[in-house]
Structures are given as structure tokens and as C-alpha cells.
CSV table of C-alpha atoms and ligand atoms in Angstrom, one decimal:
chain,number,residue,atom,x,y,z
A,1,MET,CA,0.0,0.0,0.0
A,2,ASN,CA,1.2,3.5,-0.8
A,3,LYS,CA,1.9,5.1,2.6
A,4,ASN,CA,1.2,8.5,1.1
A,5,TYR,CA,-2.2,7.5,-0.3
A,6,LEU,CA,-1.8,10.0,-3.1
A,7,LEU,CA,-4.1,12.3,-1.2
A,8,PRO,CA,-4.0,16.0,-1.7
A,9,LEU,CA,-2.1,17.6,1.2
A,10,ASP,CA,-4.7,20.2,1.7
A,11,GLU,CA,-7.3,18.6,4.0
A,12,ALA,CA,-10.0,20.9,2.6
A,13,ALA,CA,-9.6,19.3,-0.8
A,14,TYR,CA,-11.3,15.9,-0.2
A,15,ASN,CA,-14.6,14.7,1.0
A,16,PHE,CA,-15.5,13.2,4.3
A,17,GLY,CA,-15.0,9.5,3.7
A,18,PHE,CA,-12.8,10.1,0.7
A,19,LEU,CA,-15.5,8.8,-1.7
A,20,ASP,CA,-17.8,11.3,-3.4
A,21,GLU,CA,-21.4,11.3,-2.4
A,22,TYR,CA,-22.5,9.6,-5.6
A,23,ALA,CA,-20.2,6.7,-5.0
A,24,LYS,CA,-21.5,6.4,-1.4
A,25,LYS,CA,-25.2,6.5,-2.5
A,26,GLU,CA,-24.6,3.8,-5.1
A,27,ILE,CA,-23.0,1.6,-2.5
A,28,ARG,CA,-25.8,2.3,0.0
A,29,ARG,CA,-28.4,1.3,-2.6
A,30,ALA,CA,-26.5,-1.9,-3.3
A,31,LEU,CA,-26.2,-2.6,0.5
A,32,LEU,CA,-29.9,-2.3,1.1
A,33,LYS,CA,-30.5,-4.8,-1.8
A,34,ALA,CA,-27.8,-7.1,-0.5
A,35,ILE,CA,-29.5,-7.2,2.9
A,36,SER,CA,-32.9,-7.8,1.3
A,37,ILE,CA,-31.5,-10.7,-0.7
A,38,PRO,CA,-29.2,-12.4,1.8
A,39,GLY,CA,-26.1,-13.9,0.2
A,40,TYR,CA,-26.7,-12.4,-3.2
A,41,GLN,CA,-23.6,-10.8,-4.8
A,42,THR,CA,-25.0,-7.4,-5.6
A,43,PRO,CA,-23.0,-5.4,-8.2
A,44,PHE,CA,-21.7,-2.0,-7.6
A,45,ALA,CA,-19.3,0.3,-9.5
A,46,SER,CA,-16.1,-0.2,-7.5
A,47,ARG,CA,-14.0,3.0,-7.5
A,48,GLU,CA,-10.3,3.4,-7.8
A,49,MET,CA,-8.9,3.7,-4.3
A,50,PRO,CA,-5.4,5.1,-3.4
A,51,MET,CA,-4.2,1.6,-2.7
A,52,GLY,CA,-4.0,-1.5,-4.8
A,53,LYS,CA,-6.9,-3.8,-5.2
A,54,GLY,CA,-6.3,-6.8,-3.0
A,55,PHE,CA,-5.7,-4.4,0.0
A,56,GLY,CA,-9.3,-4.6,1.0
A,57,THR,CA,-10.7,-1.9,-1.3
A,58,GLY,CA,-14.2,-3.6,-1.4
A,59,GLY,CA,-14.5,-3.6,2.4
A,60,LEU,CA,-13.0,-0.2,2.6
A,61,GLN,CA,-15.6,1.3,0.2
A,62,ILE,CA,-18.4,-0.2,2.3
A,63,THR,CA,-16.9,1.2,5.4
A,64,LEU,CA,-16.5,4.7,3.9
A,65,SER,CA,-20.1,4.6,2.6
A,66,ILE,CA,-21.6,3.9,6.0
A,67,ILE,CA,-19.2,5.4,8.6
A,68,GLY,CA,-20.1,8.6,10.4
A,69,VAL,CA,-19.0,11.2,13.0
A,70,GLY,CA,-18.7,9.6,16.4
A,71,GLU,CA,-18.0,6.1,15.0
A,72,LYS,CA,-15.7,3.8,16.9
A,73,LEU,CA,-13.7,1.9,14.2
A,74,LYS,CA,-11.7,-1.3,14.6
A,75,VAL,CA,-9.7,-2.6,11.8
A,76,ILE,CA,-8.1,-6.1,12.0
A,77,ASP,CA,-6.0,-8.2,9.7
A,78,GLN,CA,-5.8,-11.9,10.4
A,79,GLY,CA,-7.0,-11.1,13.9
A,80,ALA,CA,-4.4,-8.4,14.7
A,81,ASP,CA,-5.1,-4.7,15.1
A,82,ASP,CA,-1.4,-3.8,14.8
A,83,SER,CA,-0.4,-5.5,11.5
A,84,VAL,CA,0.8,-3.1,8.8
A,85,ASN,CA,-2.2,-3.6,6.6
A,86,ALA,CA,-4.7,-3.0,9.4
A,87,VAL,CA,-2.8,0.1,10.7
A,88,ASN,CA,-2.6,1.6,7.2
A,89,LEU,CA,-6.3,1.1,6.5
A,90,ARG,CA,-7.3,2.5,9.9
A,91,GLN,CA,-5.0,5.5,9.5
A,92,PHE,CA,-6.4,6.2,6.0
A,93,ILE,CA,-10.0,6.0,7.3
A,94,GLU,CA,-9.2,8.2,10.4
A,95,MET,CA,-7.5,10.7,8.1
A,96,THR,CA,-10.4,11.0,5.6
A,97,CYS,CA,-13.2,10.8,8.3
A,98,PRO,CA,-12.6,13.5,10.9
A,99,GLY,CA,-14.7,12.9,14.0
A,100,ILE,CA,-14.4,9.2,14.1
A,101,SER,CA,-12.1,7.4,16.5
A,102,GLY,CA,-10.1,4.2,16.2
A,103,THR,CA,-10.2,1.4,18.8
A,104,GLU,CA,-8.7,-2.0,19.2
A,105,ASP,CA,-11.3,-3.1,21.7
A,106,THR,CA,-13.9,-5.3,20.0
A,107,GLU,CA,-16.5,-4.4,22.6
A,108,ARG,CA,-16.1,-0.7,22.2
A,109,ALA,CA,-16.2,-0.7,18.4
A,110,SER,CA,-19.4,0.2,16.5
A,111,LEU,CA,-17.9,-0.7,13.1
A,112,ILE,CA,-15.3,-3.4,12.5
A,113,GLN,CA,-13.5,-4.0,9.2
A,114,SER,CA,-11.7,-7.3,9.1
A,115,ARG,CA,-9.7,-9.5,6.8
A,116,HIS,CA,-9.6,-13.3,7.5
A,117,ARG,CA,-11.2,-13.4,10.9
A,118,ILE,CA,-14.5,-12.8,12.8
A,119,PRO,CA,-13.6,-11.6,16.3
A,120,GLU,CA,-13.9,-14.1,19.1
A,121,THR,CA,-15.9,-11.8,21.3
A,122,PRO,CA,-19.5,-12.3,20.2
A,123,LEU,CA,-20.8,-9.3,18.3
A,124,ARG,CA,-23.9,-7.2,19.3
A,125,LYS,CA,-26.8,-5.7,17.5
A,126,ASP,CA,-25.3,-2.3,17.6
A,127,GLN,CA,-22.2,-3.4,15.8
A,128,VAL,CA,-21.6,-3.9,12.1
A,129,LEU,CA,-18.9,-6.2,10.7
A,130,VAL,CA,-17.4,-5.6,7.3
A,131,LEU,CA,-15.3,-8.4,5.8
A,132,GLN,CA,-12.8,-7.9,2.9
A,133,VAL,CA,-13.3,-10.4,0.1
A,134,PRO,CA,-10.7,-11.3,-2.5
A,135,TYR,CA,-12.9,-13.7,-4.5
A,136,SER,CA,-16.7,-13.4,-4.3
A,137,ASP,CA,-18.1,-16.2,-6.3
A,138,PRO,CA,-17.9,-19.8,-4.9
A,139,LEU,CA,-19.1,-21.2,-8.3
A,140,VAL,CA,-16.0,-20.1,-10.1
A,141,VAL,CA,-14.5,-23.5,-9.5
A,142,VAL,CA,-17.2,-25.2,-11.5
A,143,GLU,CA,-18.4,-22.6,-14.0
A,144,PRO,CA,-16.2,-20.0,-15.8
A,145,SER,CA,-19.1,-18.0,-17.3
A,146,GLU,CA,-20.4,-15.3,-15.0
A,147,SER,CA,-23.8,-15.2,-16.7
A,148,LYS,CA,-24.3,-18.9,-16.2
A,149,ARG,CA,-23.2,-18.6,-12.6
A,150,LYS,CA,-25.7,-15.8,-12.1
A,151,THR,CA,-28.5,-18.2,-13.3
A,152,MET,CA,-27.3,-21.0,-11.1
A,153,HIS,CA,-27.3,-18.7,-8.1
A,154,GLY,CA,-30.7,-17.4,-8.9
A,155,GLU,CA,-32.1,-20.9,-9.2
A,156,GLY,CA,-30.2,-21.9,-6.1
A,157,ASP,CA,-28.7,-24.7,-8.2
A,158,TYR,CA,-25.5,-25.8,-6.5
A,159,SER,CA,-25.5,-29.4,-7.6
A,160,ARG,CA,-22.2,-29.1,-9.5
A,161,LEU,CA,-20.5,-27.3,-6.5
A,162,LEU,CA,-21.7,-30.2,-4.2
A,163,THR,CA,-20.4,-32.8,-6.7
A,164,LYS,CA,-17.0,-31.0,-6.7
A,165,LEU,CA,-16.9,-31.0,-2.9
A,166,TYR,CA,-17.8,-34.7,-2.8
A,167,GLU,CA,-15.0,-35.5,-5.3
A,168,ASP,CA,-12.5,-33.8,-3.0
A,169,ILE,CA,-13.7,-35.9,-0.1
A,170,VAL,CA,-13.3,-39.1,-2.1
A,171,LYS,CA,-9.9,-38.0,-3.1
A,172,TYR,CA,-8.6,-36.6,0.1
A,173,ASP,CA,-10.8,-38.4,2.6
A,174,GLU,CA,-12.2,-35.1,4.0
A,175,ILE,CA,-13.3,-31.7,3.1
A,176,THR,CA,-10.0,-30.0,2.4
A,177,ILE,CA,-11.2,-26.5,2.3
A,178,SER,CA,-9.4,-24.6,5.1
A,179,HIS,CA,-10.7,-21.1,4.2
A,180,ARG,CA,-13.5,-19.6,2.2
A,181,TYR,CA,-15.8,-22.5,3.1
A,182,PRO,CA,-19.0,-22.3,0.9
A,183,THR,CA,-21.9,-21.5,3.1
A,184,ARG,CA,-25.6,-21.4,2.2
A,185,ILE,CA,-27.4,-18.3,3.4
A,186,ASN,CA,-31.1,-18.4,4.3
A,187,GLY,CA,-31.5,-21.6,2.4
A,188,HIS,CA,-30.8,-20.1,-1.0
A,189,TYR,CA,-27.6,-18.4,-2.0
A,190,VAL,CA,-24.2,-20.0,-1.4
A,191,ILE,CA,-21.5,-17.5,-0.5
A,192,ASP,CA,-17.8,-17.4,-0.3
A,193,PRO,CA,-17.6,-16.1,3.3
A,194,SER,CA,-14.1,-14.6,2.6
A,195,PRO,CA,-10.9,-16.3,3.8
A,196,ILE,CA,-12.1,-16.8,7.3
A,197,PRO,CA,-11.2,-20.2,8.8
A,198,ARG,CA,-13.8,-22.9,9.2
A,199,PHE,CA,-13.7,-22.1,12.9
A,200,ASP,CA,-15.5,-18.7,12.2
A,201,VAL,CA,-18.2,-20.0,9.8
A,202,PRO,CA,-20.6,-20.9,12.6
A,203,LYS,CA,-20.4,-17.4,13.9
A,204,MET,CA,-22.3,-16.1,10.9
A,205,HIS,CA,-25.3,-18.3,11.8
A,206,MET,CA,-27.9,-16.3,13.7
A,207,SER,CA,-25.4,-13.6,14.4
A,208,ASN,CA,-26.6,-10.6,16.4
A,209,ALA,CA,-24.7,-8.2,14.1
A,210,LEU,CA,-25.1,-7.5,10.5
A,211,ILE,CA,-22.2,-8.8,8.4
A,212,LEU,CA,-21.3,-7.1,5.1
A,213,PHE,CA,-18.9,-8.4,2.5
A,214,GLY,CA,-17.1,-6.2,0.0
A,215,ALA,CA,-15.1,-7.4,-3.1
A,216,GLY,CA,-13.4,-4.5,-4.8
A,217,ARG,CA,-11.9,-6.3,-7.7
A,218,GLU,CA,-15.1,-8.2,-8.5
A,219,LYS,CA,-17.3,-5.2,-7.8
A,220,LYS,CA,-19.7,-7.0,-5.5
A,221,VAL,CA,-21.2,-6.5,-2.1
A,222,TYR,CA,-23.2,-9.1,-0.2
A,223,ALA,CA,-24.6,-9.6,3.3
A,224,VAL,CA,-25.5,-12.1,6.0
A,225,PRO,CA,-28.2,-10.3,7.9
A,226,PRO,CA,-28.6,-10.8,11.7
A,227,TYR,CA,-30.6,-13.8,12.8
A,228,THR,CA,-30.2,-15.5,9.5
A,229,ASP,CA,-29.5,-19.2,8.8
A,230,ALA,CA,-25.9,-19.8,7.6
A,231,THR,CA,-25.2,-23.4,6.9
A,232,PRO,CA,-21.8,-24.7,5.6
A,233,LEU,CA,-22.2,-27.1,2.7
A,234,ALA,CA,-21.8,-30.7,3.9
A,235,PHE,CA,-22.9,-34.3,3.4
A,236,ASP,CA,-24.7,-36.8,5.6
A,237,ASP,CA,-21.6,-39.0,5.7
A,238,VAL,CA,-19.1,-36.1,5.9
A,239,PRO,CA,-20.4,-33.4,8.3
A,240,PHE,CA,-18.9,-30.0,8.5
A,241,ARG,CA,-16.1,-29.7,11.0
A,242,ILE,CA,-14.1,-26.8,12.4
A,243,GLU,CA,-10.4,-27.1,12.7
A,244,ASP,CA,-9.1,-29.7,15.2
A,245,PHE,CA,-7.0,-28.1,18.0
A,246,ARG,CA,-6.5,-31.3,19.9
A,247,ASP,CA,-3.0,-32.5,20.7
A,248,GLU,CA,-1.7,-36.1,20.4
A,249,ASN,CA,-3.5,-37.0,23.6
A,250,GLY,CA,-6.8,-35.6,22.4
A,251,LYS,CA,-6.6,-32.6,24.7
A,252,ARG,CA,-7.7,-29.2,23.4
A,253,ARG,CA,-4.7,-27.0,22.9
A,254,VAL,CA,-4.7,-23.7,24.8
A,255,CYS,CA,-3.2,-20.3,24.1
A,256,ARG,CA,0.3,-20.0,25.5
A,257,ARG,CA,-0.3,-16.4,26.5
A,258,CYS,CA,-3.8,-16.2,28.0
A,259,GLY,CA,-4.7,-19.9,28.4
A,260,ALA,CA,-7.9,-19.7,26.3
A,261,ASP,CA,-9.1,-23.1,25.2
A,262,ASN,CA,-12.0,-21.8,23.1
A,263,SER,CA,-10.2,-19.5,20.6
A,264,PHE,CA,-8.8,-20.0,17.1
A,265,LEU,CA,-5.1,-20.7,17.6
A,266,GLU,CA,-2.2,-19.8,15.4
A,267,GLU,CA,0.7,-22.2,15.3
A,268,SER,CA,4.3,-21.2,15.2
A,269,ILE,CA,7.5,-23.2,15.5
A,270,ASN,CA,10.0,-22.3,18.2
A,271,ASP,CA,13.2,-22.6,16.2
A,272,ALA,CA,15.5,-23.4,19.1
A,273,ALA,CA,13.6,-26.3,20.5
A,274,GLY,CA,11.5,-27.2,17.4
A,275,LEU,CA,8.4,-26.9,19.6
A,276,LYS,CA,5.0,-26.0,18.2
A,277,LEU,CA,3.7,-22.9,19.9
A,278,HIS,CA,0.0,-21.9,19.9
A,279,GLN,CA,-1.4,-18.5,20.5
A,280,CYS,CA,-4.8,-16.8,19.9
A,281,SER,CA,-5.0,-15.3,16.5
A,282,ASP,CA,-7.4,-12.6,17.8
A,283,SER,CA,-4.9,-10.3,19.6
A,284,ASN,CA,-7.5,-8.1,21.3
A,285,TYR,CA,-9.3,-11.2,22.7
A,286,CYS,CA,-6.0,-12.5,24.0
A,287,ASN,CA,-4.9,-9.1,25.4
A,288,ARG,CA,-8.2,-8.6,27.2
A,289,ARG,CA,-8.0,-12.0,28.8
A,290,LEU,CA,-4.5,-11.3,30.0
A,291,SER,CA,-5.5,-7.9,31.4
A,292,LEU,CA,-8.5,-9.3,33.1
A,293,SER,CA,-6.6,-12.1,34.8
A,294,GLY,CA,-3.3,-10.3,35.3
A,295,PRO,CA,-2.2,-8.1,38.3
A,296,ALA,CA,-2.6,-4.9,36.2
A,297,ARG,CA,-6.4,-5.3,36.2
A,298,ILE,CA,-6.6,-5.9,40.0
A,299,GLY,CA,-4.6,-2.8,40.7
A,300,ALA,CA,-6.8,-0.7,38.4
A,301,GLU,CA,-9.9,-1.9,40.2
A,302,GLU,CA,-8.5,-1.1,43.6
A,303,GLY,CA,-7.6,2.4,42.3
A,304,GLY,CA,-11.2,2.9,41.4
A,305,ILE,CA,-10.4,3.5,37.7
U,1,MET,CA,-14.6,20.0,2.3
U,2,THR,CA,-15.6,20.2,-1.3
U,3,GLU,CA,-17.8,23.0,-2.6
U,4,THR,CA,-20.8,20.7,-2.8
U,5,LEU,CA,-20.4,19.6,0.8
U,6,LYS,CA,-20.0,23.2,1.9
U,7,ASN,CA,-23.0,24.3,0.0
U,8,SER,CA,-25.1,21.5,1.3
U,9,VAL,CA,-24.1,22.2,4.9
U,10,ASN,CA,-25.3,25.8,4.4
U,11,ALA,CA,-28.6,24.6,2.7
U,12,PRO,CA,-31.6,25.2,4.9
U,13,CYS,CA,-32.8,21.6,5.1
U,14,PRO,CA,-30.5,19.2,7.0
U,15,HIS,CA,-31.3,16.2,4.8
U,16,TRP,CA,-29.2,17.8,2.0
U,17,ASN,CA,-26.2,17.7,4.2
U,18,PRO,CA,-24.1,14.6,3.4
U,19,LEU,CA,-23.2,14.1,7.1
U,20,VAL,CA,-26.9,14.0,7.9
U,21,GLN,CA,-27.6,11.7,5.0
U,22,GLN,CA,-25.0,9.3,6.5
U,23,GLN,CA,-26.9,9.3,9.8
U,24,VAL,CA,-30.2,8.7,8.1
U,25,PHE,CA,-28.7,5.9,6.0
U,26,ARG,CA,-27.4,4.1,9.1
U,27,ARG,CA,-30.9,4.1,10.6
U,28,LEU,CA,-32.3,2.9,7.3
U,29,MET,CA,-29.7,0.1,7.1
U,30,ASN,CA,-30.6,-0.9,10.6
U,31,ALA,CA,-34.3,-1.0,9.6
U,32,PHE,CA,-33.4,-3.4,6.8
U,33,ALA,CA,-31.1,-5.5,8.9
U,34,TYR,CA,-33.8,-5.8,11.6
U,35,PRO,CA,-37.1,-5.8,9.7
U,36,GLY,CA,-40.0,-4.4,11.7
U,37,SER,CA,-37.8,-2.4,14.1
U,38,ILE,CA,-38.8,1.3,14.3
U,39,GLU,CA,-35.9,3.5,13.5
U,40,THR,CA,-36.2,7.2,14.3
U,41,ILE,CA,-34.3,9.4,11.9
U,42,SER,CA,-32.9,12.9,12.5
U,43,ALA,CA,-35.2,14.8,10.2
U,44,PRO,CA,-37.3,17.8,11.0
U,45,PRO,CA,-40.9,16.8,11.8
U,46,GLY,CA,-42.7,15.5,8.7
U,47,LYS,CA,-39.5,15.4,6.7
U,48,ALA,CA,-38.6,11.7,7.1
U,49,LEU,CA,-39.7,10.8,3.6
U,50,ILE,CA,-37.4,13.3,1.9
U,51,GLY,CA,-34.6,12.4,4.4
U,52,VAL,CA,-34.8,8.7,3.2
U,53,LEU,CA,-34.9,9.7,-0.5
U,54,ALA,CA,-32.0,12.2,-0.1
U,55,CYS,CA,-29.6,9.6,1.4
U,56,LEU,CA,-30.1,7.2,-1.5
U,57,LEU,CA,-31.1,8.9,-4.7
U,58,ASP,CA,-29.2,10.9,-7.4
U,59,ALA,CA,-29.3,11.3,-11.1
U,60,GLU,CA,-28.4,7.6,-11.6
U,61,THR,CA,-31.7,6.5,-10.2
U,62,THR,CA,-35.3,6.4,-11.3
U,63,LEU,CA,-38.1,7.5,-9.1
U,64,SER,CA,-41.9,7.3,-9.5
U,65,ASP,CA,-44.1,9.6,-7.4
U,66,PRO,CA,-47.5,9.3,-9.1
U,67,CYS,CA,-49.3,11.0,-6.2
U,68,ARG,CA,-46.8,13.9,-5.9
U,69,LEU,CA,-45.8,13.4,-2.3
U,70,VAL,CA,-42.4,15.1,-3.0
U,71,SER,CA,-42.5,18.8,-3.7
U,72,GLU,CA,-41.2,20.1,-7.1
U,73,HIS,CA,-38.4,21.9,-5.3
U,74,ASP,CA,-37.2,18.7,-3.6
U,75,MET,CA,-37.6,16.7,-6.8
U,76,LYS,CA,-35.2,19.1,-8.5
U,77,LEU,CA,-32.6,18.7,-5.6
U,78,LEU,CA,-32.9,14.9,-5.7
U,79,SER,CA,-32.3,15.0,-9.5
U,80,ALA,CA,-33.6,11.5,-9.9
U,81,VAL,CA,-35.0,10.5,-13.3
U,82,CYS,CA,-38.8,10.5,-13.2
U,83,ALA,CA,-40.3,7.2,-14.3
U,84,ASP,CA,-43.6,5.2,-14.3
U,85,PRO,CA,-44.2,3.0,-11.3
U,86,GLU,CA,-43.9,-0.1,-13.6
U,87,THR,CA,-40.3,0.7,-14.5
U,88,ALA,CA,-38.9,2.8,-11.6
U,89,SER,CA,-36.4,1.4,-9.1
U,90,PHE,CA,-37.9,3.7,-6.3
U,91,ILE,CA,-41.6,4.3,-5.9
U,92,VAL,CA,-43.2,6.7,-3.5
U,93,MET,CA,-46.9,6.2,-2.6
U,94,PRO,CA,-49.4,7.0,0.1
U,95,GLY,CA,-49.9,4.0,2.3
U,96,ASP,CA,-53.7,4.4,2.2
U,97,HIS,CA,-53.8,4.5,-1.6
U,98,ASP,CA,-54.2,1.0,-3.0
U,99,PRO,CA,-51.6,-0.3,-5.4
U,100,ASP,CA,-52.7,0.2,-9.0
U,101,PHE,CA,-49.6,-0.9,-10.8
U,102,ILE,CA,-47.2,-3.9,-11.0
U,103,PRO,CA,-43.7,-2.9,-10.0
U,104,ARG,CA,-40.4,-4.4,-11.1
U,105,ILE,CA,-39.7,-7.6,-9.2
U,106,GLY,CA,-36.2,-8.2,-10.7
U,107,THR,CA,-35.0,-11.3,-12.5
U,108,LEU,CA,-33.4,-14.6,-11.3
U,109,GLU,CA,-30.1,-13.3,-12.5
U,110,SER,CA,-30.5,-9.7,-11.2
U,111,PRO,CA,-33.0,-9.8,-8.3
U,112,GLU,CA,-31.7,-6.4,-7.1
U,113,TYR,CA,-33.8,-4.9,-9.9
U,114,GLY,CA,-36.9,-5.5,-7.8
U,115,ALA,CA,-38.3,-2.1,-6.8
U,116,THR,CA,-38.0,-0.3,-3.4
U,117,ILE,CA,-41.5,0.9,-2.5
U,118,ILE,CA,-41.6,3.7,0.0
U,119,LEU,CA,-45.0,4.1,1.6
U,120,GLN,CA,-45.9,7.2,3.5
U,121,VAL,CA,-48.2,6.3,6.4
U,122,ASP,CA,-49.8,8.3,9.3
U,123,GLN,CA,-48.1,6.6,12.2
U,124,ILE,CA,-45.8,3.6,12.5
U,125,GLY,CA,-46.4,1.6,15.7
U,126,GLU,CA,-50.2,2.3,15.8
U,127,GLY,CA,-53.2,0.5,14.3
U,128,ASP,CA,-53.9,-3.1,13.5
U,129,SER,CA,-50.7,-5.2,13.9
U,130,PHE,CA,-49.4,-8.1,11.9
U,131,GLY,CA,-46.6,-10.5,12.6
U,132,LEU,CA,-43.3,-10.5,10.7
U,133,SER,CA,-40.7,-13.3,10.6
U,134,GLY,CA,-37.6,-14.2,8.5
U,135,PRO,CA,-34.0,-13.0,8.3
U,136,GLY,CA,-33.2,-10.3,10.8
U,137,ILE,CA,-36.0,-11.3,13.2
U,138,GLN,CA,-35.6,-13.5,16.2
U,139,GLY,CA,-38.8,-15.5,16.2
U,140,SER,CA,-41.4,-13.1,15.1
U,141,ARG,CA,-42.1,-9.4,15.6
U,142,GLN,CA,-45.4,-7.5,15.7
U,143,VAL,CA,-45.6,-4.6,13.4
U,144,SER,CA,-48.3,-1.9,12.9
U,145,ALA,CA,-48.8,1.2,10.9
U,146,ARG,CA,-51.8,3.5,10.8
U,147,GLY,CA,-52.6,4.6,7.3
U,148,LEU,CA,-51.4,1.4,5.6
U,149,SER,CA,-53.9,-0.2,3.3
U,150,HIS,CA,-54.1,-4.0,3.7
U,151,ALA,CA,-54.0,-4.2,-0.1
U,152,TRP,CA,-50.2,-3.4,-0.1
U,153,LEU,CA,-49.6,-6.5,2.0
U,154,MET,CA,-51.7,-8.6,-0.3
U,155,SER,CA,-49.9,-7.4,-3.4
U,156,ARG,CA,-46.5,-7.7,-1.7
U,157,ALA,CA,-47.2,-11.4,-1.0
U,158,LYS,CA,-47.9,-11.9,-4.7
U,159,TRP,CA,-44.8,-9.9,-5.9
U,160,ALA,CA,-42.5,-11.6,-3.4
U,161,GLN,CA,-43.7,-15.2,-3.6
U,162,GLU,CA,-40.7,-16.5,-5.6
U,163,PHE,CA,-37.5,-15.6,-3.8
U,164,PRO,CA,-35.1,-14.1,-4.9
U,165,LEU,CA,-37.7,-12.1,-6.9
U,166,GLY,CA,-39.7,-9.4,-5.0
U,167,VAL,CA,-40.0,-5.9,-3.8
U,168,ASP,CA,-38.7,-4.2,-0.7
U,169,PHE,CA,-40.9,-1.9,1.4
U,170,ILE,CA,-39.9,1.1,3.5
U,171,LEU,CA,-42.7,2.5,5.6
U,172,VAL,CA,-42.2,6.1,6.7
U,173,ASP,CA,-44.2,8.4,8.9
U,174,GLY,CA,-43.2,11.9,10.0
U,175,LYS,CA,-40.0,10.9,11.9
U,176,SER,CA,-39.3,7.2,11.6
U,177,VAL,CA,-38.9,4.3,9.2
U,178,LEU,CA,-39.6,0.6,9.2
U,179,ALA,CA,-38.5,-1.8,6.5
U,180,ILE,CA,-40.1,-5.0,5.2
U,181,PRO,CA,-37.6,-6.6,2.8
U,182,ARG,CA,-38.8,-9.3,0.4
U,183,THR,CA,-37.5,-12.0,2.8
U,184,SER,CA,-40.0,-11.1,5.6
U,185,LYS,CA,-43.0,-13.4,6.0
U,186,ILE,CA,-46.2,-11.7,7.1
B,1,LIG,ZN1,-4.7,-16.0,24.0
């Protein structure tokens, strides 16, 4: 991403939210249709953004079209608030949207833009989650023609996608999709839920919060509304399963920092000892657990803060 | 700030201010995400309808207002293209006026072409109630609006019977909105 964003230096020269009002209105109209037709990839005229496509420009355009003064914005990349991409995006939004504030705290945020994760802390009705999508159409693997895919989506015809999934199972003995697990929304459209792990897929089901998806390159937005059925594709003999975090003895691995046994863990190898280390991928969740159980928190409470 | 933004901030009616339009849109988006919930929008009394239109419409959109609920002055500022209710993407009608047209319901390939019908009613949250269920609703929700003809609900059921085809309703009174997207079952 270009750190200078090619923005005019004079703050007075650009619009609140960077996008012009026509662009925002167009995305807003698309969003209302996307919510009304859960899982449908609604087209919009994606604009050029001062960063390359593939840096979350679809999610960013949604955020800029709905964000307002007083908003508390959280931006995460693979669970982390402090990664370069997340920081750059948040700084760009803060710079172009005077009056909003950034936060790392999931519970404080009113708007969360994310790549690759849905936060561990359950979302609420007064929050909106925007997910960045690199590839929007799960049918691409079985049908190259977009107009044919649109018909298949409209008819809810996913027989070829299911066949492909089943062939994978026969070949590899299990559903090998680690990310972007095809998920049926409200019993009709199948979506690519963006590269979230399988672990996060069930969080979309009957979510309290509205979840919006933006694909800049493919010029599509789609939505999983709150309290909506989201069912990962599966078969009677091969049910959907989240990632297995059990060790050799069948015990659930825990985070080495905060001890959580219910979070999505990232694995790293300790070079010196060759040991596998596991840690929460959601850094805010991990930090919060640490601060709640650690001495710092107790001191703060005694001090009446 | 751009010139347009400056000008619109100085305009007498707040709904032409982009920052106000953003606030109205968030309430509207909430109304669609949680069908049947009553969302109060920050518009001067009686101006909710124009507030809704102003946060969505521009010269790229078609609007049908057969009963002239929008003033000529506001129509100019909206700059939407006027169209018949049969072809418009947005239709404004009084809720107590029975539907006398067949709106766009979209196609299987492009269901988003189904119209958005904005019904001006007397009072949301009063009058005979009906139950809503579907996406965005935990269980079911009771909804009522005084000044909404039952004929709209009958016609809507016909227009929206084959998902993903259908129309999406926005009910609006003086100060609040309530949405009934095509997925809601009455
Ligand atoms: Zn942890």
C-alpha cells in the first residue's frame, strides 16, 4: 500500500469519507438490496482507491459509505489490530473521516472492518462487521461463465458445486477447504464467506450483528443479515467440522499467552527447540483475557479506575 | 470540504447535508437488517420521507411519485430521473392508496432490480398489527402502521412469492422508518 495514499495535502480538498457522495449513495443502494437478498452478490461500480486492489478496497468502500462522525472503528488483519495492513487502513479512514475514533477493543467498536477473521468476542446488535473479500463467487471453481453462474445462483442450483466438494472428499478423505468455506445463506444463495477459517463460519449463523462483505476487484457486495440461517455445505456422511485443535492425547490445545481453550489458535514453531507454539489469532481477545486475569487489572480496580 | 459539501451544509434543510444523510442511512440500514424495528431518523418533523430519498437517490436512479408526495423543489434537488411505477427502481406512494400498478420484481439473474417501494403512512407503531418473521428477526415481531392499506400487504405477498424475486418496502411516517424486505414473511 502506498503510505502517502496520493491524497491532496490540503485537508480541505477531499470529501468526508474520501468517496464522493454519488459513490456512497450507489454503495448504499447496493447494500440495502444485499441485505434484502441475503447472500446475493450485488453489483456496484467499484471506485479506484489510493491503494492496490487486494488491499481490502471492497471492504473499505463499504466502510467509507456507512461510517459517520462519532463512529468507533476497529480494523483487523488476520486477527491483529497492529499489523501493517490493518494500521494503514485504519489510518487512511481516520485521516479521511474527521470525527471518528479508532479502537482495538472489539466491545467498544461500533464498526469493525476485518480481513480473514471474525472476532472471538460475540458481536452485538449495535455493531456492524465488514469483511474484505478477495474472490466473491464460490461457483467459479465449477463454472467459468459469469452469466451462467448468475443463473445457477438465482435458481439456487449448487449441484455441481456439491459434486466437486464430494469428489474432493473421495480423493482426500475429508473436506479439504481450510478457508472460504462455501456456506448457504437463508436456504438459498451459497456465498464465499471470505478467507475466514472454518472455525469462524458458525459465527455467521444467527449472528446478532449485520455482516457485510465487499469485493473491490469483482465489484460485488453481499450480506449475511442478523438472525439468518448460515449453513456450511456438507454431506450426511461427511459433516462440516471446524479445525481440530486437539493434541496427540486428544486434549484441546490452549493459548500459551492467555490460556484460552476456546479460541482460534495460530501455530508457530520455536526454532531453538523445534516446539510448536499456539497463540490466539485474535490479539484483542488475547490481550483482554490477559489484562482481566493479570495483576494490572486488579490494581486498576482497587484504584477505582 | 468540497464545494458541494460546503453548499449543502449551508442549505436550509439538513437532509441535503451529506453528514446527515449518512446518519439517516445508518438508521435505514438498521431498519433493513432488523425488519420491523422502528428507526427514528434525525429529520425535521414531517421530513422523514425526503430524508430517506436524499440519502439514496441521485441522477443515476429512477423515481416514481404518481401522487406527488415530493415537492417540485425537492424533486429538483434529488435530481432522480422520473419514471412510471412499472419501471422505476424507487416508488413513493401514500400507504392508504391501494396499489394500482405492477412494480419491477427483478430477475433470477438480477433480483436487485426489484423495486424499493416507499409508503408514506400516518403513524408507525399504531393501528392493526401483523406478525413478521424471517432474516433479521428473532422468532417473530409484531408490526403496525396507521394509514397502511391492507392491499399493499396482499400485493406484496404476490410480488415476493418466488424468492429471490420481489420488492422491498420502506414504511415512513413523520419521523421514523420501518423496513419490510422481500424475505420477511407476514
Ligand atoms: Zn490468547
